[in-house]
mmCIF file of C-alpha atoms and ligand atoms in Angstrom:
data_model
loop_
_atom_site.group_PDB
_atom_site.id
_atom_site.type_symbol
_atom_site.label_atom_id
_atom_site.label_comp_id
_atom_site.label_asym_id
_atom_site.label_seq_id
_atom_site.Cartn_x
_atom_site.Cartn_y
_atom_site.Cartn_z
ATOM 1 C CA UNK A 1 0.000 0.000 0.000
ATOM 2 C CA UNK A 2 2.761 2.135 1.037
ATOM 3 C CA UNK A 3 6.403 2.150 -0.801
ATOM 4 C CA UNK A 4 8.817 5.003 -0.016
ATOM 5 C CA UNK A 5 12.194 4.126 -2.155
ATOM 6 C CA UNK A 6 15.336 6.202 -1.366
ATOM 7 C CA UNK A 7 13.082 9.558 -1.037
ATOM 8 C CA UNK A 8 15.260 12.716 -0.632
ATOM 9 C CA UNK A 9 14.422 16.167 -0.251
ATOM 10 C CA UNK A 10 16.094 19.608 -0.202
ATOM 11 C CA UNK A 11 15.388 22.620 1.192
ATOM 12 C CA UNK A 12 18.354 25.340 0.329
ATOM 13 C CA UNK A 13 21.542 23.732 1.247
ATOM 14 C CA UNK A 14 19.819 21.742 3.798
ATOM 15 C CA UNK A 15 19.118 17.717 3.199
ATOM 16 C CA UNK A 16 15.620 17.167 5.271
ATOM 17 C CA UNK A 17 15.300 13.747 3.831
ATOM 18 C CA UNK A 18 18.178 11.667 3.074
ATOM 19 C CA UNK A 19 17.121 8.895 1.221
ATOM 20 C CA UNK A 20 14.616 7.567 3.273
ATOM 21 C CA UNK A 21 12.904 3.867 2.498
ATOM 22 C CA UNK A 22 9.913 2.411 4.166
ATOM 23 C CA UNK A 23 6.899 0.295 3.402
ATOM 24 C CA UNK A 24 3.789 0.051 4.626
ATOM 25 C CA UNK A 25 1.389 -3.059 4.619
ATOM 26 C CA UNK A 26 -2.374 -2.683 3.637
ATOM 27 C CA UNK A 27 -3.967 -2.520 7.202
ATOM 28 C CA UNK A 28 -0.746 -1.732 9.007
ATOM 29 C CA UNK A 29 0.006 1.236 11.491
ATOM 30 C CA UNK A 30 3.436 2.699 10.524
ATOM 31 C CA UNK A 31 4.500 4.991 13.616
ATOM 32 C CA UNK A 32 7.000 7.719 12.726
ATOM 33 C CA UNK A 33 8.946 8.701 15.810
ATOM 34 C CA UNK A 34 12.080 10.529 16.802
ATOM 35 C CA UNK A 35 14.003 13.941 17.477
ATOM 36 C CA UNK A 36 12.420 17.287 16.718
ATOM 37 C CA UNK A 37 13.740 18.353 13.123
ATOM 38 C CA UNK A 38 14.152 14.692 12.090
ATOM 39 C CA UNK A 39 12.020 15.517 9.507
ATOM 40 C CA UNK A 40 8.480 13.317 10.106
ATOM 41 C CA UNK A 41 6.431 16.494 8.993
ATOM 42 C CA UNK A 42 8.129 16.616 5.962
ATOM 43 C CA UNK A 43 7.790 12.927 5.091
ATOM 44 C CA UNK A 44 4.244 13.317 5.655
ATOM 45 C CA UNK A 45 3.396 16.119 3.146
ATOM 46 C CA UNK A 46 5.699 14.367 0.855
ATOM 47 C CA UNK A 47 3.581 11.239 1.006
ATOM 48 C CA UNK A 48 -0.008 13.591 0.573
ATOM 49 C CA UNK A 49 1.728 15.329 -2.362
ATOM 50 C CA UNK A 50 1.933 18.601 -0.266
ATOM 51 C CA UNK A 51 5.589 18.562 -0.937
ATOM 52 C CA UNK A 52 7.689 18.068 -3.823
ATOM 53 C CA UNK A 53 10.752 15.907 -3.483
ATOM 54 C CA UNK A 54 14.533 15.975 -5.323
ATOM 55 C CA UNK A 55 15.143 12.066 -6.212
ATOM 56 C CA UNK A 56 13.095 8.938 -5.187
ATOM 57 C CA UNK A 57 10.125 7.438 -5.350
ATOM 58 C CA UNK A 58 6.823 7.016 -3.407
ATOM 59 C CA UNK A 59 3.910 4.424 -4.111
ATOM 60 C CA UNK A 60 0.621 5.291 -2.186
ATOM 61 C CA UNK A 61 -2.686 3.676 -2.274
ATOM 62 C CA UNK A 62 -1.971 3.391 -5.863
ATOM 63 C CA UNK A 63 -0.221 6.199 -7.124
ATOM 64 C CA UNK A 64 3.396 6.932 -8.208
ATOM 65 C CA UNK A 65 5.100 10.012 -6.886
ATOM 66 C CA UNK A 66 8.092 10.977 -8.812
ATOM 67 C CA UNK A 67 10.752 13.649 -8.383
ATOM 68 C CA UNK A 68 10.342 17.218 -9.664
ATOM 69 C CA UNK A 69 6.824 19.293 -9.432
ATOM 70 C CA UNK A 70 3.917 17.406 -9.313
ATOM 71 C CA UNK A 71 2.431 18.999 -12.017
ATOM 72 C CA UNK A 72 1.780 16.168 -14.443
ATOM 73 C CA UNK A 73 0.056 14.516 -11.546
ATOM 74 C CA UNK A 74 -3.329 14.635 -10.856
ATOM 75 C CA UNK A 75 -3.503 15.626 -7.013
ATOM 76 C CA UNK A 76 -6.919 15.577 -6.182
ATOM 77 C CA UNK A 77 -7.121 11.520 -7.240
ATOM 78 C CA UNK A 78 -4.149 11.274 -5.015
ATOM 79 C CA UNK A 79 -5.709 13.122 -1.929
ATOM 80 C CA UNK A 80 -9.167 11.086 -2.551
ATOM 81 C CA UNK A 81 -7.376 8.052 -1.348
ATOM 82 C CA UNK A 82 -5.325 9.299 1.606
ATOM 83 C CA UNK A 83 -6.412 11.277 4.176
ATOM 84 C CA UNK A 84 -4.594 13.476 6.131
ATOM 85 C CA UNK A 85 -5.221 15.157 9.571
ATOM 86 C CA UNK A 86 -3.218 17.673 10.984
ATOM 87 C CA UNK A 87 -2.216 19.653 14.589
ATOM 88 C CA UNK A 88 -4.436 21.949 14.394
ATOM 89 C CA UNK A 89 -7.998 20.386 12.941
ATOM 90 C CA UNK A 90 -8.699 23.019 10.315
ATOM 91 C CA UNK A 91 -12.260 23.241 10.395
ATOM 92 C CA UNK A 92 -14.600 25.641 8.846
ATOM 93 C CA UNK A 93 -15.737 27.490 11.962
ATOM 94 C CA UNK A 94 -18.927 29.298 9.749
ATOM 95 C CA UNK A 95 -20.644 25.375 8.706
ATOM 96 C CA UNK A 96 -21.917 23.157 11.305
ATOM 97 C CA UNK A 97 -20.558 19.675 12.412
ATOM 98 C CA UNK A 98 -22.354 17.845 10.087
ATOM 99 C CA UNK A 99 -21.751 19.799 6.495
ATOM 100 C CA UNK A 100 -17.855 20.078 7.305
ATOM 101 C CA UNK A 101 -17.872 16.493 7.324
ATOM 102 C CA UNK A 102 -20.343 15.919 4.053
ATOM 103 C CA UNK A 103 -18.430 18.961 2.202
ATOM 104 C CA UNK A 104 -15.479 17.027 0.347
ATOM 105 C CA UNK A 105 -17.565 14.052 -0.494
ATOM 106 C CA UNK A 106 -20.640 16.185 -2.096
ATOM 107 C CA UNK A 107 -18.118 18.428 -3.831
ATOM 108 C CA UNK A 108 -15.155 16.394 -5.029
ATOM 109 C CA UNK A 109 -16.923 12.990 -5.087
ATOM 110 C CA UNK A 110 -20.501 14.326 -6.275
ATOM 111 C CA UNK A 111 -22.287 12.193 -3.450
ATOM 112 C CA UNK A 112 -26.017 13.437 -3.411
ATOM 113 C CA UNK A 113 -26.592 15.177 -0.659
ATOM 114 C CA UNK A 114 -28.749 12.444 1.482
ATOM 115 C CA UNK A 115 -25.520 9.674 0.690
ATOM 116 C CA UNK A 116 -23.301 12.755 2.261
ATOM 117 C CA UNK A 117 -25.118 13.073 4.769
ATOM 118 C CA UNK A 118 -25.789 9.214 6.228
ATOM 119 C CA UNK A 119 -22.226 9.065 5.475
ATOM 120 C CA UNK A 120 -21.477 11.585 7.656
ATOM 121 C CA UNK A 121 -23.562 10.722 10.204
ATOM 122 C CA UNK A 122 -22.572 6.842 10.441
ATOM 123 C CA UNK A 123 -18.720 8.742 10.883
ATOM 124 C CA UNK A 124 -19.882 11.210 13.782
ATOM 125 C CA UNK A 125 -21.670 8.548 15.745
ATOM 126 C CA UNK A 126 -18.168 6.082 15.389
ATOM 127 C CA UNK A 127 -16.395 8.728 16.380
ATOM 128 C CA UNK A 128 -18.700 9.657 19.604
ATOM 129 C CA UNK A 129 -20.117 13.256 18.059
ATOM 130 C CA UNK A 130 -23.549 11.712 16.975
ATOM 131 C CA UNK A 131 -25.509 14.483 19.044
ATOM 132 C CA UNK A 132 -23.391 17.309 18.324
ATOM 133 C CA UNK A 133 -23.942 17.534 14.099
ATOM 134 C CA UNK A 134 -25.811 20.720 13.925
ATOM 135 C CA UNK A 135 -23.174 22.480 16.562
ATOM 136 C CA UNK A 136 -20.552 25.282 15.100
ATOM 137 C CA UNK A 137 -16.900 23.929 15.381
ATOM 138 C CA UNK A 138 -16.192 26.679 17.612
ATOM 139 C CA UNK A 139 -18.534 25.353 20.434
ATOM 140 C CA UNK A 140 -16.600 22.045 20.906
ATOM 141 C CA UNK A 141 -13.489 21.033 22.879
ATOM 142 C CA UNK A 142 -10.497 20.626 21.176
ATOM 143 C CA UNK A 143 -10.312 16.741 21.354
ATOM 144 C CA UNK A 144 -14.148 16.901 20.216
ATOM 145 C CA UNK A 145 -12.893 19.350 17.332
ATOM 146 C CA UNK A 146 -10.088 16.896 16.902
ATOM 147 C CA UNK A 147 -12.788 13.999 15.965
ATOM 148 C CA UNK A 148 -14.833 16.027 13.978
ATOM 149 C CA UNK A 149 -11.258 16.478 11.609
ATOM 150 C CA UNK A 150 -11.064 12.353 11.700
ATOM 151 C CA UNK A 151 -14.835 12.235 10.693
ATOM 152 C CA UNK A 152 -13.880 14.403 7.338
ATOM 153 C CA UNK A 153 -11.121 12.742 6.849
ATOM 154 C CA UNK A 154 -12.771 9.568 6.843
ATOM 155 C CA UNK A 155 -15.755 10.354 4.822
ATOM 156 C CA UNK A 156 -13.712 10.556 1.642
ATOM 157 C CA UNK A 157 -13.630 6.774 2.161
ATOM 158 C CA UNK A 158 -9.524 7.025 1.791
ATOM 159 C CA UNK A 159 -7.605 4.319 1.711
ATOM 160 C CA UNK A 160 -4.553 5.870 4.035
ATOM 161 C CA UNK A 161 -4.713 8.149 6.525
ATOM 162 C CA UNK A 162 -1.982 10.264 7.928
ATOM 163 C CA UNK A 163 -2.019 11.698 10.497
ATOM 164 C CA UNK A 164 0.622 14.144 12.007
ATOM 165 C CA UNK A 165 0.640 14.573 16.055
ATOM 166 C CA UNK A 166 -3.091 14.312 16.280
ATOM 167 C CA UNK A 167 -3.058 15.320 19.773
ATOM 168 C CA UNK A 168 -0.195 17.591 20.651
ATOM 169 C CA UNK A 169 -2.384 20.735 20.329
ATOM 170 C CA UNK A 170 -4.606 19.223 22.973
ATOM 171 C CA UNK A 171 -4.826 19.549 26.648
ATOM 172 C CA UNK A 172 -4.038 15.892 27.928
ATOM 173 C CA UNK A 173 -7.271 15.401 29.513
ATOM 174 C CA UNK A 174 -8.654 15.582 25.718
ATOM 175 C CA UNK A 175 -5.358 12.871 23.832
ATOM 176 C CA UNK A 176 -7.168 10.230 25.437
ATOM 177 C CA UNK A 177 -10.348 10.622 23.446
ATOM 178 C CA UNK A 178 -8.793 10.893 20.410
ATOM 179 C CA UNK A 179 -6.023 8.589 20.285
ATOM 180 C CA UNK A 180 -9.199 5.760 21.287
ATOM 181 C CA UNK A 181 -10.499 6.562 17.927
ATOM 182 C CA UNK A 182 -7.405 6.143 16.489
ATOM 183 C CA UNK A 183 -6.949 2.848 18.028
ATOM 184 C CA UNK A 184 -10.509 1.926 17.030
ATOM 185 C CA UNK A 185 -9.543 2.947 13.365
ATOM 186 C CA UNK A 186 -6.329 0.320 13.563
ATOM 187 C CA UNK A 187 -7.891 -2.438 14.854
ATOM 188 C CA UNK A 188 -10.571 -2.418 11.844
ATOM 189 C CA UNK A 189 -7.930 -2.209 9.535
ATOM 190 C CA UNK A 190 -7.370 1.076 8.319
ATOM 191 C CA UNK A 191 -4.126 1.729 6.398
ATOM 192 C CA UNK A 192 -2.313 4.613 8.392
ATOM 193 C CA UNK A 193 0.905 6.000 8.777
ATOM 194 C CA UNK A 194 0.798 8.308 12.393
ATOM 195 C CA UNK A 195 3.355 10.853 13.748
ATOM 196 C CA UNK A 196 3.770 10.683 17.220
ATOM 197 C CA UNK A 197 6.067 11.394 19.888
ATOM 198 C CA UNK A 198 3.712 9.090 22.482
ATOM 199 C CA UNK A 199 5.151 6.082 22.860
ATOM 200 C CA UNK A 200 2.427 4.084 24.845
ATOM 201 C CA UNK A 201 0.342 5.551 21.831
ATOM 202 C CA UNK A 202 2.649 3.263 19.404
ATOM 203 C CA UNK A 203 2.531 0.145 21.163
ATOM 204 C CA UNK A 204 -1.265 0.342 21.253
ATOM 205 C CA UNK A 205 -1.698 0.771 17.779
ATOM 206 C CA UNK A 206 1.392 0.731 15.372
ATOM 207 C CA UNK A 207 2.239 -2.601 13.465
ATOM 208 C CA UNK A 208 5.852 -1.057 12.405
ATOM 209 C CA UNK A 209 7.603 1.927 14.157
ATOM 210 C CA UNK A 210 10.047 4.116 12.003
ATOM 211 C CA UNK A 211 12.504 6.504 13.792
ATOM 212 C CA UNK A 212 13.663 9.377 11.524
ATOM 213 C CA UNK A 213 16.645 11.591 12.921
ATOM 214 C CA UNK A 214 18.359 13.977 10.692
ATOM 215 C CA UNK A 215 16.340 13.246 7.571
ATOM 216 C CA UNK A 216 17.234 9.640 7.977
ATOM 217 C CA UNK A 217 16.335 6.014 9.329
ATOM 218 C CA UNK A 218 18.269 5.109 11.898
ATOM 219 C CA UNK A 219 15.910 2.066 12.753
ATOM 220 C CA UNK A 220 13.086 0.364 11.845
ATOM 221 C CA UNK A 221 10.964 -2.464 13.858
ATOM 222 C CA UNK A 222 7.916 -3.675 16.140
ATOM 223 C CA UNK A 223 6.715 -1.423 18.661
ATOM 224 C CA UNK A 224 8.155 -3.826 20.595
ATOM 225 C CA UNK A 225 11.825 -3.733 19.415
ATOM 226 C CA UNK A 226 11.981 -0.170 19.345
ATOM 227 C CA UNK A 227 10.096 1.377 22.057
ATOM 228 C CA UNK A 228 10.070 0.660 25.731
ATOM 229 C CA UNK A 229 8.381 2.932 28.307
ATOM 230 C CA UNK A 230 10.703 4.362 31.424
ATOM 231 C CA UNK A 231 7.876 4.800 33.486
ATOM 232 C CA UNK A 232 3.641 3.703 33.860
ATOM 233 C CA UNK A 233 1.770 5.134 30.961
ATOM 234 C CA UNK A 234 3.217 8.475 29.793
ATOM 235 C CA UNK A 235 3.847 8.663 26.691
ATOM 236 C CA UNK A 236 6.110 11.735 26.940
ATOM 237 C CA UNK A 237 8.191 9.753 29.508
ATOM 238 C CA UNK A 238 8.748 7.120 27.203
ATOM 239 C CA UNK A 239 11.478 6.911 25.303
ATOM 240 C CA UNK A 240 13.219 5.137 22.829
ATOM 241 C CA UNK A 241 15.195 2.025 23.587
HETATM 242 N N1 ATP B 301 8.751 25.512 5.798
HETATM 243 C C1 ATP B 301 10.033 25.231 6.070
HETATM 244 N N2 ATP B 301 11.028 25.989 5.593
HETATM 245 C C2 ATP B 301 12.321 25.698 5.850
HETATM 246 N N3 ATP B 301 12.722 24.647 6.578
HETATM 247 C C3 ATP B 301 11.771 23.846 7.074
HETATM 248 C C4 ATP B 301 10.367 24.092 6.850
HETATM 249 N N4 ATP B 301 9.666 23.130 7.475
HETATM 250 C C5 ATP B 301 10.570 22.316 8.043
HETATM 251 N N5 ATP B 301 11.831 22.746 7.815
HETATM 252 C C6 ATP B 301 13.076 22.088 8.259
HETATM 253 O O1 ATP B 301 13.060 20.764 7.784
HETATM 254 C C7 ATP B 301 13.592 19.873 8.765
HETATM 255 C C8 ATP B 301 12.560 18.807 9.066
HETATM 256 O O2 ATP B 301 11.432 19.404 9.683
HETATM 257 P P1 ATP B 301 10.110 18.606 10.042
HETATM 258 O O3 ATP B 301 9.089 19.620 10.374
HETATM 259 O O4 ATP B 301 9.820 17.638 8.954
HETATM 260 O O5 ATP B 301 10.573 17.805 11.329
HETATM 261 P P2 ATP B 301 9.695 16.969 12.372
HETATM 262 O O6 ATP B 301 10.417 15.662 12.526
HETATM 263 O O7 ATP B 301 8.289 16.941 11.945
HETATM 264 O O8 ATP B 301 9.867 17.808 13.714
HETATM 265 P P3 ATP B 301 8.821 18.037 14.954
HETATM 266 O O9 ATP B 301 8.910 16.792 15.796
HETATM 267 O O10 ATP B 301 9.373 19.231 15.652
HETATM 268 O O11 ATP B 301 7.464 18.288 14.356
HETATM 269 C C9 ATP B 301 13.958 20.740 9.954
HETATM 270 O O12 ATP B 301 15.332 21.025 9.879
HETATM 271 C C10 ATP B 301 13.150 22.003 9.771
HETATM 272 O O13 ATP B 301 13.816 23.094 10.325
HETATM 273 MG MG1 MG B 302 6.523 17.692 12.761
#
């Protein structure tokens, strides 16, 4: 599903990825973990097309990435199949719950309006938000706002989602809440590759664990071989092995 070959990317003299190689499994949780700068963000965007790249290649839910501007390549088939959610959840603050979730799929898939919408509302009701679907963004908590994002995501049916530090704008009381879904979304088999700095957080739900320092991989394994927790159930305390 996932095929990074040798990906490298520039940015002025700088080398933020240094031929990087990974795959991903259909179904499988990759976990991208290390230092600050190591360049997971920009791996990410790379793999949604949001950034261009100097020499490699990436394969992704069925399309080829090649070096150079994207411009030959059509982006929006690429973004239709993976999903991507971000820090900060990006929602429209002027639509309610309910049509920022049914807006992608009624305007870049053409679903009629009542498929949108039963879509949308089978996604808010996995994700806990069932009652809240007429509500403004604005009114929610940021873990709630967090799972509204996932629910949009989702609805373009995609078959990877990325997801970069889906909690680290979040008070902790709210990461619970919204790494659960996260979970949820693993164990039925969603395709995902997650950024995360929460170790306990990979264990639960990664299949394969990258760390990226530097622009590079310095190792690759199991949750298990990679990641062992200092103390209880932080995940900030944990570190890597
Ligand atoms: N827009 C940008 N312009 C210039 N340099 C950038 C930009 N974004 C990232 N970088 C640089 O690229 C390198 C990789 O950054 P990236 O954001 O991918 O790291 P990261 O692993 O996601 O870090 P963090 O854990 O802090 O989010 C860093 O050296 C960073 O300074
Ligand atoms: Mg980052």
């Amino acid at each position: 599903m996932i095929e990074v070959e040798s990906l490298t990317k520039h940015r002025g003299a700088k080398t933020v990825l240094d031929r990087v190689s990974l795959r991903g499994a259909e179904g499988g949780v990759t976990a991208l973990v290390g230092p600050s700068g190591g360049g997971k963000s920009t791996l990410l965007r790379c793999l949604n097309g949001l950034e261009s790249f100097e020499a490699g290649t990436i394969d992704i839910a069925g399309h080829r990435l090649v070096a150079g501007p994207h411009g030959g390549l059509p982006l929006d088939h690429l973004r239709r199949d993976v999903g991507m959610v971000f820090q900060q959840f990006n929602l429209f603050p002027h639509l309610s719950v309910i049509d920022n979730v049914t807006l992608a799929p009624r305007a870049v898939l053409k679903l009629p309006a009542e498929e949108a919408r039963s879509r949308a509302v089978g996604l808010l009701d996995r994700v806990g938000l069932a009652s809240f679907a007429a509500a403004r963004p604005g009114t929610l908590s940021g873990g709630q706002q967090q799972r509204v994002a996932i629910a949009r995501a989702l609805a373009m049916r995609p078959r990877v989602m990325l997801f970069d530090e889906p909690t680290s704008a979040l008070d902790p009381s709210m990461t619970a809440e919204v790494l659960d879904v996260i979970v949820d979304l693993a164990r039925a088999g969603q395709t995902m590759v997650v950024v995360t700095h929460d170790h306990s957080f990979a264990k639960r739900a990664a299949t394969w664990v990258v760390e990226l320092a530097a622009g590079r991989v310095v190792r690759q394994g199991t949750a298990d071989e990679l990641l062992h927790e200092r103390r209880g159930s932080g995940g900030q305390e944990a570190a890597i092995a």
